[in-house]
PDB file of C-alpha atoms in Angstrom:
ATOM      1  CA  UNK A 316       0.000   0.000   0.000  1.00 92.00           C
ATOM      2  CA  UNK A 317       1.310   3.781  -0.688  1.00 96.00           C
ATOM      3  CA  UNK A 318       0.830   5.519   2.906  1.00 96.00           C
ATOM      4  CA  UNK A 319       1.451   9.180   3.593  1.00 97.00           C
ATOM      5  CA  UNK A 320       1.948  10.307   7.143  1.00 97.00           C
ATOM      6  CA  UNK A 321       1.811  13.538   8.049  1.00 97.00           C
ATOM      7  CA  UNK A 322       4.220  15.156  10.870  1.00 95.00           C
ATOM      8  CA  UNK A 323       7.567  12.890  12.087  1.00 94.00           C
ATOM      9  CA  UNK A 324       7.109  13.698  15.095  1.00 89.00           C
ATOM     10  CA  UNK A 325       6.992  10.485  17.696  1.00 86.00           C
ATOM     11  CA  UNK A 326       3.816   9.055  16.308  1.00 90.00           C
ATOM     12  CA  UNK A 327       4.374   9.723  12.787  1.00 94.00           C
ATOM     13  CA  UNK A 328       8.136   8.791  12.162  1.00 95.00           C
ATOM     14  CA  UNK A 329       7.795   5.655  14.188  1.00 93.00           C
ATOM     15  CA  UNK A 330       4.672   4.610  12.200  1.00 94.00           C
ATOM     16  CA  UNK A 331       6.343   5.435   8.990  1.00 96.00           C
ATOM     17  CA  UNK A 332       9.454   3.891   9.876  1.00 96.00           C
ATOM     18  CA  UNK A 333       7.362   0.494  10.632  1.00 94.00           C
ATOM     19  CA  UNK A 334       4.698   0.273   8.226  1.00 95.00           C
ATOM     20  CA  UNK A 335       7.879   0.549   5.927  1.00 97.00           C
ATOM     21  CA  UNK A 336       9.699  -2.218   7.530  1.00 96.00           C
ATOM     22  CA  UNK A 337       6.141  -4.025   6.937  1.00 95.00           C
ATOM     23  CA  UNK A 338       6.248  -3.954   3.377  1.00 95.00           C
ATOM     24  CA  UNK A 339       4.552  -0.657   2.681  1.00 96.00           C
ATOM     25  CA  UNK A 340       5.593   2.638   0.858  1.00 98.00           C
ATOM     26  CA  UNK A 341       5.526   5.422   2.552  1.00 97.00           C
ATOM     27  CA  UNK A 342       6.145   9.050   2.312  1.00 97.00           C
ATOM     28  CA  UNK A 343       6.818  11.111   5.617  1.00 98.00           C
ATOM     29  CA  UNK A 344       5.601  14.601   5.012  1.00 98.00           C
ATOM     30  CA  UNK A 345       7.065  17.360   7.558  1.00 97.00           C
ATOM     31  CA  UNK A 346       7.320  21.214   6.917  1.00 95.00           C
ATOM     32  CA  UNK A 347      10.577  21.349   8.830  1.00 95.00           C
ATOM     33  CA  UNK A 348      13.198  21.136   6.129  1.00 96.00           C
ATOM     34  CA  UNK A 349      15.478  20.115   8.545  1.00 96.00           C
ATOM     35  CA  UNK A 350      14.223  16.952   9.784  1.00 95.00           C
ATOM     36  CA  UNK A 351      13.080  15.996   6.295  1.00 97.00           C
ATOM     37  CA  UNK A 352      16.752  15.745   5.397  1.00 97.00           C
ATOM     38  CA  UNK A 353      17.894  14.070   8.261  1.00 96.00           C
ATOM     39  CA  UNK A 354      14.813  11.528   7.689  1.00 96.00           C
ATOM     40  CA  UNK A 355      16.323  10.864   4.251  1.00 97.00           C
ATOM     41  CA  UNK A 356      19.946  10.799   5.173  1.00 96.00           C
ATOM     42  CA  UNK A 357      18.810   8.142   7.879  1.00 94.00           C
ATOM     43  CA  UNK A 358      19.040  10.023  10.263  1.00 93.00           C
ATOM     44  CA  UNK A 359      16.409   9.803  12.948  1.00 92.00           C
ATOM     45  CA  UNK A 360      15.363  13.471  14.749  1.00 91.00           C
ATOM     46  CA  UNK A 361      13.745  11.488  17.448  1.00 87.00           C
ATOM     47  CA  UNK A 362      14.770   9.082  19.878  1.00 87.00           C
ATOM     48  CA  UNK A 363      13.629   5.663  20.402  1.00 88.00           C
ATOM     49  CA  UNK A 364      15.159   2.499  20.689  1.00 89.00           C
ATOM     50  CA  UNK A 365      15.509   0.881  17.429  1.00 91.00           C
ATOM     51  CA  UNK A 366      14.021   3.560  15.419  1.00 93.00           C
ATOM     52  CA  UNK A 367      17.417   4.269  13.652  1.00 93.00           C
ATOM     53  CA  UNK A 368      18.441   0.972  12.878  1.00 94.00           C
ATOM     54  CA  UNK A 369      14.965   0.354  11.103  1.00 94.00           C
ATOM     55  CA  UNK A 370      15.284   3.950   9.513  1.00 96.00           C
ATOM     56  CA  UNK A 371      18.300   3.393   8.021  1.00 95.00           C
ATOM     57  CA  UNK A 372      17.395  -0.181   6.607  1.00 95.00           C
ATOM     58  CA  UNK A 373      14.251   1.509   4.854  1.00 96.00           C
ATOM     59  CA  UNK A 374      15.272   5.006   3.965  1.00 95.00           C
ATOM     60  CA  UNK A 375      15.298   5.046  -0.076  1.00 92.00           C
ATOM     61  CA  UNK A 376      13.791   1.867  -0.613  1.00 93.00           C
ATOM     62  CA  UNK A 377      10.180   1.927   1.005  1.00 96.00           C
ATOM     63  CA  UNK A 378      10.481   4.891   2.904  1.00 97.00           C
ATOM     64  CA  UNK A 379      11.456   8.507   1.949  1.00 97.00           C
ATOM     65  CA  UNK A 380      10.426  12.231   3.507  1.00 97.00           C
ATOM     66  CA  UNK A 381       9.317  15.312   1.915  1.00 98.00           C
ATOM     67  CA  UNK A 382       8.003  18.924   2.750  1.00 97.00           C
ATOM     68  CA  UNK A 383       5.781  18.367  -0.838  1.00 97.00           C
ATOM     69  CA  UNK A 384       2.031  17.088   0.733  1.00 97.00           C
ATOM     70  CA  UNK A 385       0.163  17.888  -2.570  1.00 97.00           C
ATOM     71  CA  UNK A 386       2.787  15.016  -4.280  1.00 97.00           C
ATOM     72  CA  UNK A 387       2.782  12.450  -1.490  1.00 97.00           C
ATOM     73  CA  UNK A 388      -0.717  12.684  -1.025  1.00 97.00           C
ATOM     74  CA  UNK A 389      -0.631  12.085  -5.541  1.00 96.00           C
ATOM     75  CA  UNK A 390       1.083   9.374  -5.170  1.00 96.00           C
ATOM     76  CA  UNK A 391      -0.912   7.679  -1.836  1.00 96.00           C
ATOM     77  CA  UNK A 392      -4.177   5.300  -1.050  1.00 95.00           C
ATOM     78  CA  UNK A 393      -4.079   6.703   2.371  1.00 96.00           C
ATOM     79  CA  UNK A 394      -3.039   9.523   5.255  1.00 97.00           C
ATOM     80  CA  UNK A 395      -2.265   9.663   8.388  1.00 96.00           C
ATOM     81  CA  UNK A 396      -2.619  12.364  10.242  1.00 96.00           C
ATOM     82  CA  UNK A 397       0.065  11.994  12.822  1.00 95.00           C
ATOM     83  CA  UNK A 398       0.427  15.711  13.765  1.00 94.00           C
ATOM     84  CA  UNK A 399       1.509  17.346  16.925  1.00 88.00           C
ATOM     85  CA  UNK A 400      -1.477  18.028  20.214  1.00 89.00           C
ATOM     86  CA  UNK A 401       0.114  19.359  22.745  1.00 85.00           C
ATOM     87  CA  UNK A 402      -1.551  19.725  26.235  1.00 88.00           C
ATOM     88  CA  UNK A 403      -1.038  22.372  28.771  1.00 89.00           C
ATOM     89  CA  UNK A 404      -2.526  20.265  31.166  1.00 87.00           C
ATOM     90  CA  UNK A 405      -5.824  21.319  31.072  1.00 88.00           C
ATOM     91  CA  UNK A 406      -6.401  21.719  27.147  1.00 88.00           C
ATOM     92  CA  UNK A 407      -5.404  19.797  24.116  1.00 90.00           C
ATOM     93  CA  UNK A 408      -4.325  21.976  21.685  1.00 92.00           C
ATOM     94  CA  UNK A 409      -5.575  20.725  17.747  1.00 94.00           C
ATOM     95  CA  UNK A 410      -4.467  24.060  15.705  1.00 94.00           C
ATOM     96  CA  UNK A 411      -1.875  21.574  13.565  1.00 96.00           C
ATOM     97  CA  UNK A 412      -5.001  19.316  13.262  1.00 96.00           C
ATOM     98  CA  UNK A 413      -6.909  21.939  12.161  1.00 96.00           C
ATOM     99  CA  UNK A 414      -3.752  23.458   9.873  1.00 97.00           C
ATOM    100  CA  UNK A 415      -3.334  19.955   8.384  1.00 97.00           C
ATOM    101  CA  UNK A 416      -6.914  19.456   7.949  1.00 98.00           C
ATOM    102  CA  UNK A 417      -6.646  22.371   5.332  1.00 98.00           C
ATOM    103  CA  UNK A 418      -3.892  21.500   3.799  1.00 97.00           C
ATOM    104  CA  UNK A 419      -4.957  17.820   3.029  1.00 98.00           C
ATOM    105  CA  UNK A 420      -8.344  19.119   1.822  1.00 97.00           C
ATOM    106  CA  UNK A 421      -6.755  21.353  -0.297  1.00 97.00           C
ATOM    107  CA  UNK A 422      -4.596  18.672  -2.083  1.00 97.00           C
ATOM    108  CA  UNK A 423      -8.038  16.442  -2.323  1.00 97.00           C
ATOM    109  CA  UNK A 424      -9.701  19.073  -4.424  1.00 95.00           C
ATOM    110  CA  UNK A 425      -7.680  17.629  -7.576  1.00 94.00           C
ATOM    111  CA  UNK A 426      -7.292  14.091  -6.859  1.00 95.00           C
ATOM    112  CA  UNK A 427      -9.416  11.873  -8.501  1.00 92.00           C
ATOM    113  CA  UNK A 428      -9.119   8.169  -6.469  1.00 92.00           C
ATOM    114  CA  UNK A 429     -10.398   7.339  -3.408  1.00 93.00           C
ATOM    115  CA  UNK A 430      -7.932   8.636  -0.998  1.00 95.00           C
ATOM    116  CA  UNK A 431      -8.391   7.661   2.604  1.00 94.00           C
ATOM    117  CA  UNK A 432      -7.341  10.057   5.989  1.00 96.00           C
ATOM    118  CA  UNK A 433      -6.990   8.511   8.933  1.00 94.00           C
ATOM    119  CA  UNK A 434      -6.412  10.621  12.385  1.00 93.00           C
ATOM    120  CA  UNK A 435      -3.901   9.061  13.895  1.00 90.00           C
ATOM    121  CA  UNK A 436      -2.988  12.009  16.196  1.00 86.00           C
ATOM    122  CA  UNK A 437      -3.977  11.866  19.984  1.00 81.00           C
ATOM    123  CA  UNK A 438      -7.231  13.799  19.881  1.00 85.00           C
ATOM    124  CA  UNK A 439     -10.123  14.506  21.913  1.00 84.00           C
ATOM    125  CA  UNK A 440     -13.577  12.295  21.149  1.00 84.00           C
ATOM    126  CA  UNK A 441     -15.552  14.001  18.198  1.00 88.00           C
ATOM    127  CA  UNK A 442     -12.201  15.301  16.693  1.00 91.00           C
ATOM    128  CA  UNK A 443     -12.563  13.257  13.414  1.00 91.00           C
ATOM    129  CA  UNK A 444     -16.012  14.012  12.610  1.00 92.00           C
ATOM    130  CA  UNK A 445     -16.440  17.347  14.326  1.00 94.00           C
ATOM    131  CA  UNK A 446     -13.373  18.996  13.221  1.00 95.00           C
ATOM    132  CA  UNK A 447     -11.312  17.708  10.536  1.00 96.00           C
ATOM    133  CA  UNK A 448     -14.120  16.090   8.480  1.00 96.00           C
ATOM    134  CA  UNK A 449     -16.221  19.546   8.077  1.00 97.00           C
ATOM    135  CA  UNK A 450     -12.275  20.838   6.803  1.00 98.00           C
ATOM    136  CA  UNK A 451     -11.487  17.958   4.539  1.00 97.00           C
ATOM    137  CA  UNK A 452     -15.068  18.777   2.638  1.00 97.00           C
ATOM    138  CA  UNK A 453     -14.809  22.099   2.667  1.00 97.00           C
ATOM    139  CA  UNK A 454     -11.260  22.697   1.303  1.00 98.00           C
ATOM    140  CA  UNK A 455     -11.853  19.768  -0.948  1.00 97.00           C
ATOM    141  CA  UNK A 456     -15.527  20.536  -2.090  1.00 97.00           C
ATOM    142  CA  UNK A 457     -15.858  17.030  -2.021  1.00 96.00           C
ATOM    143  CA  UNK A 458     -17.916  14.628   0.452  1.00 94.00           C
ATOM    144  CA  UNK A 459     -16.632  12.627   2.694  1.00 93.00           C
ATOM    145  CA  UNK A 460     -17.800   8.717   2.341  1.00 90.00           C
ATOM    146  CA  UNK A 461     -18.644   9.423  -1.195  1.00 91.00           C
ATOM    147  CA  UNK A 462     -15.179  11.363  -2.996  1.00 93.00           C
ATOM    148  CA  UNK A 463     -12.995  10.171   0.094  1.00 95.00           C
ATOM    149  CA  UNK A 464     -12.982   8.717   3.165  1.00 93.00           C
ATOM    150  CA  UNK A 465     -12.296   9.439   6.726  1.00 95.00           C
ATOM    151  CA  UNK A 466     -11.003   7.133   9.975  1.00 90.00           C
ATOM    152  CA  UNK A 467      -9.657   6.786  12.989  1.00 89.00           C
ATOM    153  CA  UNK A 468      -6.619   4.486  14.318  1.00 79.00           C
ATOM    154  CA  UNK A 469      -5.821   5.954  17.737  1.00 78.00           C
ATOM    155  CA  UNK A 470      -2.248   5.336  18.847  1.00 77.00           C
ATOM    156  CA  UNK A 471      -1.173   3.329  21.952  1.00 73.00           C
ATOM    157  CA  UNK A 472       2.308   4.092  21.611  1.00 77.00           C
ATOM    158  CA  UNK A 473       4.888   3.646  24.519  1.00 68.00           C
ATOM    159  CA  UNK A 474       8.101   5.672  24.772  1.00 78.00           C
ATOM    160  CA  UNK A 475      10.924   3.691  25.031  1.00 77.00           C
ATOM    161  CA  UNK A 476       8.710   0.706  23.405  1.00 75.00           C
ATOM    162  CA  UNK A 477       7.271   2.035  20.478  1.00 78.00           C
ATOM    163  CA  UNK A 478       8.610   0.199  17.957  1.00 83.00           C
ATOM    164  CA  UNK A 479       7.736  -3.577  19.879  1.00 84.00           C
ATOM    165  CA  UNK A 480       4.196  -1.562  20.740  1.00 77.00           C
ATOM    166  CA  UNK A 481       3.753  -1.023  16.982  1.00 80.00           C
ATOM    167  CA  UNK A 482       5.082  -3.934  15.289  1.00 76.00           C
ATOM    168  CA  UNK A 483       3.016  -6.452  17.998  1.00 78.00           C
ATOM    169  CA  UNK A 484      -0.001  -4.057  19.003  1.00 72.00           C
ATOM    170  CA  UNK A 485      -2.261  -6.052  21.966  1.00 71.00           C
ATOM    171  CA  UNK A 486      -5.252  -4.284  19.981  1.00 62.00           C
ATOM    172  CA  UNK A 487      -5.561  -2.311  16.963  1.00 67.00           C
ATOM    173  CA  UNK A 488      -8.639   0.184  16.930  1.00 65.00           C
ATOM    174  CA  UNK A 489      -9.660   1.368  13.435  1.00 65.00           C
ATOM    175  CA  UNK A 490     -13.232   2.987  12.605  1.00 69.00           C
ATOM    176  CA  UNK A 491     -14.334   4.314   8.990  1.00 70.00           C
ATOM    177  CA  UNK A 492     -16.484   6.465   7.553  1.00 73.00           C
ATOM    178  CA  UNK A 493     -17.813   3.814   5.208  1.00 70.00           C
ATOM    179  CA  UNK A 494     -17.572   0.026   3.737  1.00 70.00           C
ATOM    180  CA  UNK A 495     -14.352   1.277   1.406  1.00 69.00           C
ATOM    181  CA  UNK A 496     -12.728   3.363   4.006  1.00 68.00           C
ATOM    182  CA  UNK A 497     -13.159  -0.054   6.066  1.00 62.00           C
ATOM    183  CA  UNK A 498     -11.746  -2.053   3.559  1.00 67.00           C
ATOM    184  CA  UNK A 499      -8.532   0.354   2.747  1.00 70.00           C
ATOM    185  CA  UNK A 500      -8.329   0.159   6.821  1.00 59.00           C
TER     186      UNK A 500
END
């Protein structure tokens, strides 16, 4: 499958960096420059255990970054949404949801296959459907569960143990806007 994720941060990179070693190509999408071209010199910004071994083993075959969202989401069946929510400790913050949101609707407006976003993101209940679905339609124009679809694949992600956490989940949540979305899932 072609994957984009959006943001290296923690979640993204790591799930990049192991749906690649799973067979997949994917794209890593980040606006920092920067990290983008560590990412493709294998060179992970982050640390976890493993991560650069892994990284390095996939970099240029299956894997590669960019800063160019409208071309990995081109050449993709699906994106993540793996985007920074930091919490004060009282509020979650989802402005880079909200920013990405945009920006993925945006590059939707002239893509003709089914393409498939999936928040990946730590969000707040309702997130998906009461924030970046209304954005993916309207930057788009296009419908969601009709022109595209929508999900949700929380993460359960330990530091220090995301890579065994991802590669051998003990439970994988998914939910769809629809039977395709489902399918793609």
């Amino acid at each position: 499958m072609r994957i984009t994720v959006v943001g290296t941060g923690y979640v993204g990179l790591v799930s990049g960096v192991c749906l690649s070693e799973k067979g997949h190509n994917v794209i890593c999408v980040d606006n920092n420059s920067d990290k983008v071209q560590k990412i493709n010199n294998g060179v992970s910004p982050i640390y976890e255990d493993g991560l650069n071994e892994l990284l390095k083993r996939n970099i240029g075959e299956r894997l590669t970054a960019s800063t160019d969202l409208r071309s990995a989401i081109n050449n993709s069946d699906i994106s993540l949404i793996a985007v920074g929510t930091p919490f004060n400790g009282s509020v979650i913050d989802l402005s880079y949801i909200r920013q990405v949101s945009k920006e993925i609707g945006k590059c939707l407006s002239s893509k003709d296959e089914y393409h498939v976003v999936i928040v990946k993101s730590t969000v707040v209940p309702g997130t998906t459907d009461d924030i970046v679905k209304p954005l993916l339609e309207k930057y788009s124009q296009k419908l969601a569960g009709k022109d595209f679809g929508i999900g949700m694949n929380p993460e359960f992600l330990r530091e220090g143990l995301a890579i065994d956490d991802f590669m051998n989940p003990d439970r994988i949540v998914l939910g769809g806007s629809d039977d395709l979305t489902h399918s793609v899932m």
